[in-house]
Amino acid sequence: MTTEQIKYNDMSVKPSGMVDHLSDAQWAKVAPLLTQHMHYPPSEVISRRGDLLDHSLLLLDGLIARSVPSGQRARNTFVALQFPGEFVDLHAFPLKRLDHDVVTLADTRVAIVAHEPLRELLNGDVELARKLWLMTLVDASIHRHWVMRNSAMRALARVANFLSEFDARMSAAFGMERQSLPFSLRQTDIADATGLTSVHVSRTLRELREHGCCTVAGGKLLIHDRKELHKVGMFEAAYLYVPQSEMAP
Amino acid sequence: MTTEQIKYNDMSVKPSGMVDHLSDAQWAKVAPLLTQHMHYPPSEVISRRGDLLDHSLLLLDGLIARSVPSGQRARNTFVALQFPGEFVDLHAFPLKRLDHDVVTLADTRVAIVAHEPLRELLNGDVELARKLWLMTLVDASIHRHWVMRNSAMRALARVANFLSEFDARMSAAFGMERQSLPFSLRQTDIADATGLTSVHVSRTLRELREHGCCTVAGGKLLIHDRKELHKVGMFEAAYLYVPQSEMAP
DNA sequence: CGGACCTTTGAACCCCGTCAAGGAATGTGG
DNA sequence: CCACATTCCTTGACGGGGTTCAAAGGTCCG
């Protein structure tokens, strides 16, 4: 394993994104559990399907996919993506056994939360426990959207919707919308996430580019016309349950 | 609304299925909250996307789909199915706002759990709260499997896998495996759940029948060769997290 | 400058969708 | 008990969106 272990002391600043569902006071309780950090290069398998976990991960920076062996395709299938400020596998806290691999898709930093101290913390704070529950339920809502997207949308709309979601969740992580986003996914990764082949993803991205929606190139996602991208992808962000305090002017 | 309201007194017997994740003592605490029952005919919309719920449902008997407006298909898309002994929309307890419709697919009986008394119960019982959390996480695991199935499997395997899941979850609800199962889904429902057209579902079911796997007809699912059905559908039940006490000899 | 990896493009194919018509099952009213 | 409607299932013919196979072109980095 080519991982590297570092100690940070300062988690006092609450990251943007999903953890913003927590109040400042709640974050102040969770932060002390995040003493141990790890750093991984891209395409690294952090945990494997079937593993019994005694800890979960908070994604600080980078990008992570949850991946399962694919039914009848050559490569694996991505069943979820996690962005900075999101818990990667908090469901392992009640569930323990993992039903998917956890794989990095970029240079990635995570903070480790051991389940034992987390259990003690949550035993004494019902509200906080409910917030963490809620955050896993947002994951489930996103899963449901992925089922719809990969079952009922054509390639062009499917990829446009996927990129719209990427934009929205990345914006939540940044705390603002951007015209240019870091985009470490290869076209084969987009294929794994959308249930298409990388060949057809290539063709579809060209189409989106020629429509003037967006360009994926050089590790960047350039949004030319967000409104048009959303329209092509029939994108409505409600299912992401982005915290209120986010995205304020 | 053609629903009918009944009062039951006896919920002392714990149903089989998903709620079997609860211990008898835990069930004894939950049961008193289930005083109000409802009965619905098939194809009835119980709750709608966007609704703010102050209660959740425990499915006692029948079958329920969670349905979303479809991207580019004529009909809706099913993002989940719920079987007897499962909570239908427990995620609405922390999340409140529903992101999908709740629709009956059979003659259906449910018990209503108001969120307010549930909140008070869970405030005083951390272990029980964690069990309910776990049950929503099993839903999420099933969502992930649906993403894989509808993204990465061919029609024949996809339908075989779907029917295998139906068999497994129905078996959990009955507490035993059966050769013949009540099956109230129409072929258009199978299509909505698998992302195929009903025409192709018809062809696929014929193929499964001719392979000697199973027959769907007359409101019944007949399993001729469960092992072969699982093989064709590449079915492995781990993602269902069926409770241990279930399925014992 | 050479090699590994990713992207792009072309051509052929096929799985599944679409359209259309007929058939079976069930229910309803006269 | 039959005419008729309704709903669902089945089958055929055809077309197309996406896959597969193959090869060439970029790009990055050692």
Coordinates of C-alpha atoms (C1' of nucleotides) in Angstrom, one line a residue:
Chain A
M1 CA 0.0 0.0 0.0
T2 CA 1.5 3.3 -1.0
T3 CA -0.5 5.3 1.5
E4 CA 1.0 7.9 3.8
Q5 CA -0.1 8.7 7.3
I6 CA -0.1 12.2 8.8
K7 CA -1.3 13.7 12.0
Y8 CA -3.3 16.9 11.9
N9 CA -4.4 18.8 14.9
D10 CA -6.7 21.4 13.5
M11 CA -10.1 20.3 12.4
S12 CA -11.7 23.3 14.1
V13 CA -12.9 24.7 10.7
K14 CA -15.9 22.9 9.5
P15 CA -15.6 21.9 5.8
S16 CA -18.2 23.0 3.4
G17 CA -20.6 20.5 1.8
M18 CA -22.6 17.7 3.3
V19 CA -21.2 18.1 6.8
D20 CA -22.8 21.5 6.8
H21 CA -25.9 19.7 7.8
L22 CA -24.3 19.8 11.2
S23 CA -24.5 23.0 13.4
D24 CA -21.2 24.6 14.5
A25 CA -21.7 23.1 18.0
Q26 CA -22.3 19.7 16.6
W27 CA -19.2 19.9 14.4
A28 CA -17.2 20.9 17.5
K29 CA -18.2 17.6 19.0
V30 CA -17.3 15.5 15.9
A31 CA -14.0 17.2 15.1
P32 CA -12.0 15.9 18.0
L33 CA -12.6 12.3 16.7
L34 CA -10.9 13.2 13.4
T35 CA -7.4 13.1 14.6
Q36 CA -6.0 10.6 12.1
H37 CA -5.7 11.6 8.5
M38 CA -4.7 9.6 5.4
H39 CA -3.5 10.5 1.9
Y40 CA -4.0 8.3 -1.1
P41 CA -3.0 8.6 -4.8
P42 CA -5.6 8.1 -7.5
S43 CA -7.0 4.6 -8.4
E44 CA -6.2 3.2 -4.9
V45 CA -8.6 0.7 -3.3
I46 CA -9.1 1.9 0.3
S47 CA -11.6 -0.8 1.4
R48 CA -12.9 -3.9 -0.2
R49 CA -16.4 -5.5 -0.5
G50 CA -16.9 -7.8 2.4
D51 CA -14.6 -6.0 4.8
L52 CA -15.7 -5.6 8.4
L53 CA -15.0 -2.0 9.3
D54 CA -14.4 -0.5 12.7
H55 CA -14.1 3.0 11.3
S56 CA -15.5 5.3 8.7
L57 CA -14.0 8.0 6.5
L58 CA -14.8 11.7 6.1
L59 CA -13.6 12.9 2.7
L60 CA -11.6 16.1 3.0
D61 CA -10.2 16.5 -0.5
G62 CA -10.3 14.6 -3.7
L63 CA -12.9 12.2 -5.0
I64 CA -14.0 8.7 -4.1
A65 CA -16.1 6.1 -5.9
R66 CA -18.1 3.2 -4.5
S67 CA -17.6 0.4 -6.9
V68 CA -19.1 -3.1 -7.4
P69 CA -18.1 -5.9 -9.7
S70 CA -20.1 -5.4 -12.8
G71 CA -22.8 -7.8 -14.0
Q72 CA -22.0 -8.3 -17.6
R73 CA -19.6 -5.4 -18.5
A74 CA -15.9 -5.5 -18.9
R75 CA -15.2 -3.0 -16.1
N76 CA -16.7 -2.3 -12.7
T77 CA -19.8 -0.3 -12.0
F78 CA -19.8 2.8 -9.8
V79 CA -22.9 2.9 -7.5
A80 CA -21.9 6.2 -5.9
L81 CA -19.5 9.1 -5.9
Q82 CA -18.4 11.0 -2.8
F83 CA -17.3 14.6 -2.7
P84 CA -15.3 16.6 -0.1
G85 CA -17.3 17.3 3.0
E86 CA -19.2 14.0 2.7
F87 CA -18.8 10.8 4.7
V88 CA -17.7 8.0 2.5
D89 CA -18.9 4.9 4.3
L90 CA -20.8 6.1 7.4
H91 CA -23.3 3.3 6.7
A92 CA -20.6 0.9 7.9
F93 CA -21.1 2.2 11.4
P94 CA -24.5 0.4 11.9
L95 CA -24.0 -2.1 9.0
K96 CA -20.4 -3.1 9.6
R97 CA -20.0 -5.2 6.5
L98 CA -19.2 -3.4 3.3
D99 CA -21.1 -4.3 0.1
H100 CA -18.8 -2.4 -2.3
D101 CA -15.2 -1.3 -2.8
V102 CA -14.1 2.2 -1.9
V103 CA -11.7 3.6 -4.6
T104 CA -10.0 6.9 -5.0
L105 CA -10.5 8.8 -8.3
A106 CA -8.0 11.6 -7.5
D107 CA -5.3 12.6 -5.1
T108 CA -7.4 12.2 -1.9
R109 CA -7.2 13.1 1.7
V110 CA -9.6 11.6 4.3
A111 CA -10.1 11.8 8.0
I112 CA -10.7 8.6 10.0
V113 CA -13.6 8.2 12.5
A114 CA -13.3 5.2 14.7
H115 CA -16.7 3.6 15.4
E116 CA -16.1 3.1 19.1
P117 CA -15.6 6.7 20.2
L118 CA -18.3 7.7 17.7
R119 CA -20.7 5.3 19.4
E120 CA -20.0 6.9 22.8
L121 CA -20.5 10.3 21.4
L122 CA -23.8 9.5 19.7
N123 CA -25.1 7.7 22.8
G124 CA -25.0 11.0 24.6
D125 CA -26.3 13.2 21.7
V126 CA -29.6 12.1 20.1
E127 CA -29.8 15.1 17.9
L128 CA -26.3 14.5 16.4
A129 CA -27.1 10.9 15.8
R130 CA -30.2 11.9 13.9
K131 CA -28.1 14.3 11.8
L132 CA -25.7 11.5 10.8
W133 CA -28.6 9.3 10.1
L134 CA -30.0 12.1 7.8
M135 CA -26.7 12.3 6.0
T136 CA -26.8 8.6 5.1
L137 CA -30.4 9.1 3.9
V138 CA -29.3 11.8 1.5
D139 CA -26.9 9.2 0.1
A140 CA -29.9 6.9 -0.3
S141 CA -31.8 9.6 -2.1
I142 CA -28.9 10.1 -4.5
H143 CA -28.8 6.3 -5.1
R144 CA -32.5 6.4 -6.1
H145 CA -31.8 9.2 -8.5
W146 CA -29.0 7.1 -10.0
V147 CA -31.4 4.2 -10.5
M148 CA -33.7 6.5 -12.4
R149 CA -30.9 8.1 -14.4
N150 CA -29.3 4.9 -15.5
S151 CA -32.6 3.2 -16.1
A152 CA -34.7 5.8 -17.9
M153 CA -32.5 8.4 -19.5
R154 CA -30.8 8.4 -22.9
A155 CA -27.1 8.8 -23.2
L156 CA -27.0 12.5 -23.9
A157 CA -29.4 13.4 -21.1
R158 CA -27.8 10.9 -18.8
V159 CA -24.3 12.3 -19.1
A160 CA -25.6 15.9 -18.9
N161 CA -27.5 15.0 -15.7
F162 CA -24.4 13.3 -14.3
L163 CA -22.2 16.3 -15.0
S164 CA -24.9 18.6 -13.5
E165 CA -24.8 16.6 -10.3
F166 CA -21.0 16.7 -10.3
D167 CA -21.2 20.5 -10.7
A168 CA -23.8 20.9 -8.0
R169 CA -22.1 18.7 -5.4
M170 CA -18.7 20.2 -6.2
S171 CA -20.3 23.7 -5.8
A172 CA -21.6 22.6 -2.4
A173 CA -18.1 21.5 -1.5
F174 CA -16.6 24.8 -2.6
G175 CA -19.4 26.9 -1.1
M176 CA -19.9 28.6 -4.4
E177 CA -20.7 28.0 -8.1
R178 CA -17.8 28.0 -10.5
Q179 CA -17.4 28.1 -14.2
S180 CA -14.4 25.8 -14.1
L181 CA -14.2 22.8 -11.9
P182 CA -11.3 20.3 -11.2
F183 CA -12.4 17.1 -12.9
S184 CA -10.2 14.1 -12.3
L185 CA -12.5 11.5 -13.9
R186 CA -11.5 9.8 -17.0
Q187 CA -14.1 9.0 -19.7
T188 CA -14.0 5.4 -18.6
D189 CA -15.0 6.6 -15.1
I190 CA -17.9 8.5 -16.5
A191 CA -18.8 5.3 -18.4
D192 CA -18.7 3.2 -15.1
A193 CA -20.9 5.7 -13.4
T194 CA -23.5 6.1 -16.2
G195 CA -23.6 2.5 -17.4
L196 CA -22.4 3.5 -20.9
T197 CA -19.2 2.5 -22.8
S198 CA -16.3 4.9 -22.8
V199 CA -16.6 5.0 -26.6
H200 CA -20.1 6.3 -26.4
V201 CA -19.2 8.7 -23.5
S202 CA -16.6 10.2 -25.9
R203 CA -19.2 10.8 -28.5
T204 CA -21.7 12.1 -26.0
L205 CA -19.2 14.6 -24.6
R206 CA -18.5 15.9 -28.1
E207 CA -22.2 16.4 -28.6
L208 CA -22.5 18.4 -25.3
R209 CA -19.5 20.5 -26.3
E210 CA -21.0 21.2 -29.7
H211 CA -24.3 22.1 -28.0
G212 CA -22.3 24.7 -26.1
C213 CA -23.1 23.2 -22.7
C214 CA -19.8 22.2 -21.3
T215 CA -16.3 20.9 -22.1
V216 CA -14.4 18.1 -20.3
A217 CA -10.7 18.3 -21.0
G218 CA -7.4 18.5 -19.3
G219 CA -8.6 17.6 -15.8
K220 CA -11.2 20.4 -15.9
L221 CA -14.9 20.6 -16.4
L222 CA -15.8 23.9 -18.0
I223 CA -19.5 25.0 -17.7
H224 CA -20.3 27.1 -20.7
D225 CA -24.1 27.3 -20.2
R226 CA -25.3 25.8 -17.0
K227 CA -29.0 26.5 -17.7
E228 CA -28.7 24.6 -21.0
L229 CA -26.8 21.8 -19.4
H230 CA -29.5 21.4 -16.8
K231 CA -32.2 21.5 -19.5
V232 CA -30.5 18.8 -21.6
G233 CA -30.0 16.7 -18.5
M234 CA -33.5 17.4 -17.0
F235 CA -31.6 18.3 -13.8
E236 CA -33.4 19.3 -10.6
A237 CA -31.2 19.5 -7.5
A238 CA -33.9 18.7 -4.9
Y239 CA -32.8 15.1 -4.4
L240 CA -29.4 16.3 -3.2
Y241 CA -30.9 18.0 -0.1
V242 CA -28.1 20.6 -0.1
P243 CA -27.9 22.2 3.4
Q244 CA -29.6 25.6 3.6
S245 CA -26.6 27.6 4.8
E246 CA -24.8 26.5 1.6
M247 CA -24.9 28.4 -1.6
A248 CA -25.9 31.7 0.1
P249 CA -24.8 34.8 -1.8
Chain B
M1 CA -59.7 8.2 -1.7
T2 CA -61.1 4.7 -1.4
T3 CA -59.2 3.8 1.7
E4 CA -60.6 2.3 4.7
Q5 CA -59.6 2.9 8.3
I6 CA -59.5 0.1 10.9
K7 CA -58.4 -0.2 14.4
Y8 CA -56.4 -3.2 15.4
N9 CA -55.3 -3.9 19.0
D10 CA -53.0 -6.8 18.6
M11 CA -49.6 -6.0 17.1
S12 CA -48.0 -8.2 19.8
V13 CA -46.8 -10.8 17.2
K14 CA -43.7 -9.5 15.4
P15 CA -44.0 -9.8 11.6
S16 CA -41.3 -11.8 9.7
G17 CA -39.0 -10.0 7.4
M18 CA -37.0 -6.8 7.8
V19 CA -38.4 -5.9 11.2
D20 CA -36.9 -9.1 12.4
H21 CA -33.7 -7.0 12.8
L22 CA -35.4 -5.9 16.0
S23 CA -35.2 -8.0 19.1
D24 CA -38.5 -9.1 20.7
A25 CA -38.0 -6.5 23.4
Q26 CA -37.5 -3.8 20.9
W27 CA -40.5 -4.9 18.9
A28 CA -42.5 -4.7 22.1
K29 CA -41.6 -1.0 22.4
V30 CA -42.5 -0.2 18.8
A31 CA -45.7 -2.2 18.5
P32 CA -47.7 0.2 20.8
L33 CA -47.1 3.0 18.3
L34 CA -48.8 1.0 15.5
T35 CA -52.4 1.5 16.6
Q36 CA -53.7 2.9 13.4
H37 CA -54.0 0.7 10.3
M38 CA -55.0 1.5 6.7
H39 CA -56.1 -0.6 3.8
Y40 CA -55.6 0.3 0.1
P41 CA -56.6 -1.3 -3.2
P42 CA -53.9 -1.8 -5.9
S43 CA -52.5 1.1 -8.0
E44 CA -53.3 3.6 -5.2
V45 CA -51.0 6.6 -4.6
I46 CA -50.5 6.8 -0.8
S47 CA -48.1 9.7 -0.7
R48 CA -46.7 12.0 -3.3
R49 CA -43.2 13.4 -4.1
G50 CA -42.7 16.7 -2.3
D51 CA -45.1 15.8 0.6
L52 CA -44.0 16.7 4.1
L53 CA -44.7 13.7 6.2
D54 CA -45.3 13.6 9.9
H55 CA -45.6 9.8 9.9
S56 CA -44.1 6.7 8.3
L57 CA -45.6 3.4 7.2
L58 CA -44.9 -0.2 8.1
L59 CA -46.0 -2.6 5.4
L60 CA -48.1 -5.4 6.9
D61 CA -49.3 -7.1 3.8
G62 CA -49.3 -6.5 0.0
L63 CA -46.7 -4.7 -2.0
I64 CA -45.6 -1.1 -2.5
A65 CA -43.4 0.7 -5.0
R66 CA -41.5 3.9 -4.7
S67 CA -41.9 5.7 -8.0
V68 CA -40.4 8.7 -9.7
P69 CA -41.3 10.6 -12.9
S70 CA -39.3 8.9 -15.6
G71 CA -36.6 10.7 -17.5
Q72 CA -37.4 9.8 -21.1
R73 CA -39.7 6.9 -20.9
A74 CA -43.5 6.8 -21.3
R75 CA -44.2 5.5 -17.8
N76 CA -42.8 6.1 -14.4
T77 CA -39.7 4.4 -13.0
F78 CA -39.7 2.4 -9.8
V79 CA -36.6 3.1 -7.6
A80 CA -37.6 0.6 -4.9
L81 CA -40.1 -2.1 -3.9
Q82 CA -41.2 -2.7 -0.3
F83 CA -42.3 -6.1 1.1
P84 CA -44.3 -7.0 4.2
G85 CA -42.3 -6.5 7.3
E86 CA -40.4 -3.5 5.9
F87 CA -40.8 0.2 6.6
V88 CA -41.9 2.0 3.5
D89 CA -40.7 5.5 4.1
L90 CA -38.9 5.5 7.4
H91 CA -36.4 7.9 5.8
A92 CA -39.1 10.5 6.0
F93 CA -38.6 10.6 9.8
P94 CA -35.2 12.4 9.6
L95 CA -35.7 13.7 6.0
K96 CA -39.3 14.9 6.2
R97 CA -39.7 15.7 2.5
L98 CA -40.4 12.9 0.2
D99 CA -38.5 12.6 -3.1
H100 CA -40.8 9.9 -4.7
D101 CA -44.4 8.7 -4.8
V102 CA -45.5 5.8 -2.7
V103 CA -47.8 3.5 -4.7
T104 CA -49.5 0.2 -4.0
L105 CA -49.1 -2.7 -6.3
A106 CA -51.5 -5.0 -4.6
D107 CA -54.2 -5.1 -2.0
T108 CA -52.2 -3.6 0.8
R109 CA -52.4 -3.1 4.5
V110 CA -50.1 -0.8 6.4
A111 CA -49.6 0.4 10.0
I112 CA -49.0 4.1 10.6
V113 CA -46.2 5.3 12.9
A114 CA -46.5 9.0 13.9
H115 CA -43.1 10.7 14.0
E116 CA -43.7 12.6 17.2
P117 CA -44.2 9.5 19.5
L118 CA -41.4 7.7 17.6
R119 CA -39.1 10.6 18.3
E120 CA -39.8 10.3 22.0
L121 CA -39.3 6.6 22.0
L122 CA -36.0 6.8 20.2
N123 CA -34.8 9.6 22.4
G124 CA -34.9 7.1 25.2
D125 CA -33.5 4.1 23.4
V126 CA -30.2 4.6 21.5
E127 CA -30.0 0.9 20.5
L128 CA -33.4 0.9 19.0
A129 CA -32.7 4.1 17.1
R130 CA -29.6 2.5 15.7
K131 CA -31.6 -0.5 14.5
L132 CA -34.0 1.7 12.6
W133 CA -31.1 3.5 11.1
L134 CA -29.7 0.2 10.1
M135 CA -33.0 -0.8 8.4
T136 CA -32.9 2.4 6.2
L137 CA -29.3 1.5 5.4
V138 CA -30.3 -1.9 4.1
D139 CA -32.7 0.0 1.8
A140 CA -29.7 2.0 0.6
S141 CA -27.7 -1.2 -0.1
I142 CA -30.6 -2.5 -2.2
H143 CA -30.7 0.9 -4.1
R144 CA -27.0 0.4 -4.9
H145 CA -27.8 -3.1 -6.2
W146 CA -30.5 -1.7 -8.4
V147 CA -28.1 0.8 -9.8
M148 CA -25.8 -2.0 -10.8
R149 CA -28.5 -4.2 -12.1
N150 CA -30.1 -1.6 -14.3
S151 CA -26.8 -0.2 -15.5
A152 CA -24.7 -3.3 -16.1
M153 CA -26.9 -6.3 -16.7
R154 CA -28.5 -7.5 -19.9
A155 CA -32.3 -8.0 -20.1
L156 CA -32.3 -11.8 -19.4
A157 CA -30.0 -11.5 -16.4
R158 CA -31.6 -8.4 -15.2
V159 CA -35.1 -9.9 -15.0
A160 CA -33.8 -13.1 -13.5
N161 CA -32.0 -11.1 -10.9
F162 CA -35.1 -9.0 -10.2
L163 CA -37.2 -12.1 -9.7
S164 CA -34.5 -13.7 -7.5
E165 CA -34.7 -10.6 -5.3
F166 CA -38.4 -10.8 -5.3
D167 CA -38.2 -14.4 -4.2
A168 CA -35.7 -13.8 -1.5
R169 CA -37.5 -10.9 0.1
M170 CA -40.8 -12.6 -0.2
S171 CA -39.3 -15.6 1.5
A172 CA -38.0 -13.4 4.3
A173 CA -41.5 -12.1 4.7
F174 CA -43.0 -15.6 4.9
G175 CA -40.2 -16.9 7.0
M176 CA -39.6 -19.7 4.5
E177 CA -38.8 -20.5 0.9
R178 CA -41.6 -21.4 -1.4
Q179 CA -42.0 -22.8 -4.8
S180 CA -45.1 -20.7 -5.6
L181 CA -45.3 -17.1 -4.6
P182 CA -48.1 -14.5 -4.8
F183 CA -47.1 -12.1 -7.6
S184 CA -49.3 -9.1 -8.1
L185 CA -46.9 -7.3 -10.5
R186 CA -48.0 -6.8 -14.1
Q187 CA -45.3 -7.0 -16.8
T188 CA -45.4 -3.2 -17.1
D189 CA -44.5 -3.1 -13.4
I190 CA -41.5 -5.4 -14.0
A191 CA -40.6 -3.1 -16.9
D192 CA -40.8 0.0 -14.6
A193 CA -38.5 -1.7 -12.1
T194 CA -35.9 -3.0 -14.5
G195 CA -35.8 -0.1 -17.0
L196 CA -37.0 -2.3 -19.9
T197 CA -40.2 -2.0 -22.0
S198 CA -43.1 -4.3 -21.2
V199 CA -42.8 -5.8 -24.7
H200 CA -39.3 -6.9 -24.0
V201 CA -40.2 -8.1 -20.5
S202 CA -42.7 -10.4 -22.1
R203 CA -40.1 -11.9 -24.4
T204 CA -37.6 -12.2 -21.5
L205 CA -40.1 -14.0 -19.3
R206 CA -40.8 -16.5 -22.1
E207 CA -37.1 -17.1 -22.3
L208 CA -36.9 -17.7 -18.6
R209 CA -39.8 -20.1 -18.8
E210 CA -38.3 -22.0 -21.7
H211 CA -35.0 -22.2 -19.8
G212 CA -37.0 -24.0 -17.1
C213 CA -36.2 -21.3 -14.5
C214 CA -39.6 -19.9 -13.5
T215 CA -43.0 -19.0 -14.7
V216 CA -45.0 -15.7 -14.1
A217 CA -48.7 -16.2 -14.7
G218 CA -52.0 -15.8 -13.1
G219 CA -50.8 -13.7 -10.2
K220 CA -48.2 -16.3 -9.2
L221 CA -44.5 -16.7 -9.5
L222 CA -43.6 -20.3 -9.9
I223 CA -39.9 -21.2 -9.2
H224 CA -39.0 -24.3 -11.2
D225 CA -35.3 -24.2 -10.7
R226 CA -34.1 -21.7 -8.1
K227 CA -30.4 -22.5 -8.6
E228 CA -30.6 -22.0 -12.3
L229 CA -32.6 -18.7 -11.9
H230 CA -29.9 -17.4 -9.5
K231 CA -27.2 -18.5 -12.0
V232 CA -28.8 -16.8 -14.9
G233 CA -29.4 -13.7 -12.8
M234 CA -25.9 -13.8 -11.1
F235 CA -27.8 -13.5 -7.9
E236 CA -26.1 -13.3 -4.5
A237 CA -28.3 -12.3 -1.6
A238 CA -25.6 -10.7 0.7
Y239 CA -26.8 -7.1 -0.2
L240 CA -30.2 -7.8 1.3
Y241 CA -28.7 -8.2 4.8
V242 CA -31.5 -10.6 5.7
P243 CA -31.7 -11.0 9.5
Q244 CA -30.0 -14.0 11.0
S245 CA -33.0 -15.4 12.8
E246 CA -34.8 -15.6 9.4
M247 CA -34.6 -18.5 7.1
A248 CA -33.6 -21.0 9.8
P249 CA -34.5 -24.6 9.0
Chain C
dC1 C1' 12.0 10.5 -27.8
dG2 C1' 9.7 6.5 -26.5
dG3 C1' 6.1 4.3 -24.1
dA4 C1' 2.0 4.1 -21.3
dC5 C1' -2.4 5.6 -21.0
dC6 C1' -6.3 8.0 -22.6
dT7 C1' -9.2 9.9 -26.3
dT8 C1' -11.2 9.9 -30.8
dT9 C1' -13.1 8.1 -34.9
dG10 C1' -14.9 4.6 -38.2
dA11 C1' -17.5 0.5 -39.5
dA12 C1' -20.3 -3.3 -38.6
dC13 C1' -23.4 -5.4 -35.6
dC14 C1' -27.2 -6.4 -32.3
dC15 C1' -30.0 -5.9 -28.4
dC16 C1' -33.7 -3.7 -27.3
dG17 C1' -37.3 -0.1 -28.4
dT18 C1' -41.1 1.2 -31.3
dC19 C1' -45.2 0.4 -33.7
dA20 C1' -49.0 -2.4 -34.7
dA21 C1' -52.3 -6.0 -34.5
dG22 C1' -54.3 -9.8 -32.5
dG23 C1' -55.4 -12.8 -28.5
dA24 C1' -56.5 -14.0 -23.7
dA25 C1' -58.6 -13.0 -19.4
dT26 C1' -61.7 -10.6 -16.5
dG27 C1' -65.6 -7.8 -15.5
dT28 C1' -70.2 -5.5 -16.5
dG29 C1' -74.7 -4.8 -17.8
dG30 C1' -78.7 -6.3 -20.2
Chain D
dC1 C1' -75.6 -16.3 -20.5
dC2 C1' -73.9 -13.5 -24.0
dA3 C1' -72.3 -8.9 -26.0
dC4 C1' -69.0 -5.8 -25.2
dA5 C1' -65.4 -3.1 -23.0
dT6 C1' -61.2 -3.0 -20.7
dT7 C1' -56.9 -4.3 -19.5
dC8 C1' -53.1 -7.0 -20.0
dC9 C1' -50.2 -10.2 -22.6
dT10 C1' -48.1 -12.0 -26.9
dT11 C1' -46.0 -11.9 -31.3
dG12 C1' -44.1 -9.9 -35.7
dA13 C1' -41.6 -6.6 -38.4
dC14 C1' -38.6 -2.9 -38.5
dG15 C1' -35.5 0.6 -37.0
dG16 C1' -32.1 2.8 -34.2
dG17 C1' -29.2 4.0 -30.1
dG18 C1' -25.5 2.1 -28.2
dT19 C1' -21.9 -1.7 -28.2
dT20 C1' -18.0 -4.0 -30.1
dC21 C1' -13.9 -4.2 -32.5
dA22 C1' -10.0 -2.0 -34.4
dA23 C1' -6.8 1.5 -35.3
dA24 C1' -5.0 6.0 -35.2
dG25 C1' -4.0 10.2 -32.7
dG26 C1' -3.1 13.0 -28.3
dT27 C1' -0.9 13.9 -24.2
dC28 C1' 1.9 13.4 -20.4
dC29 C1' 6.0 12.0 -18.3
dG30 C1' 10.2 9.5 -17.6

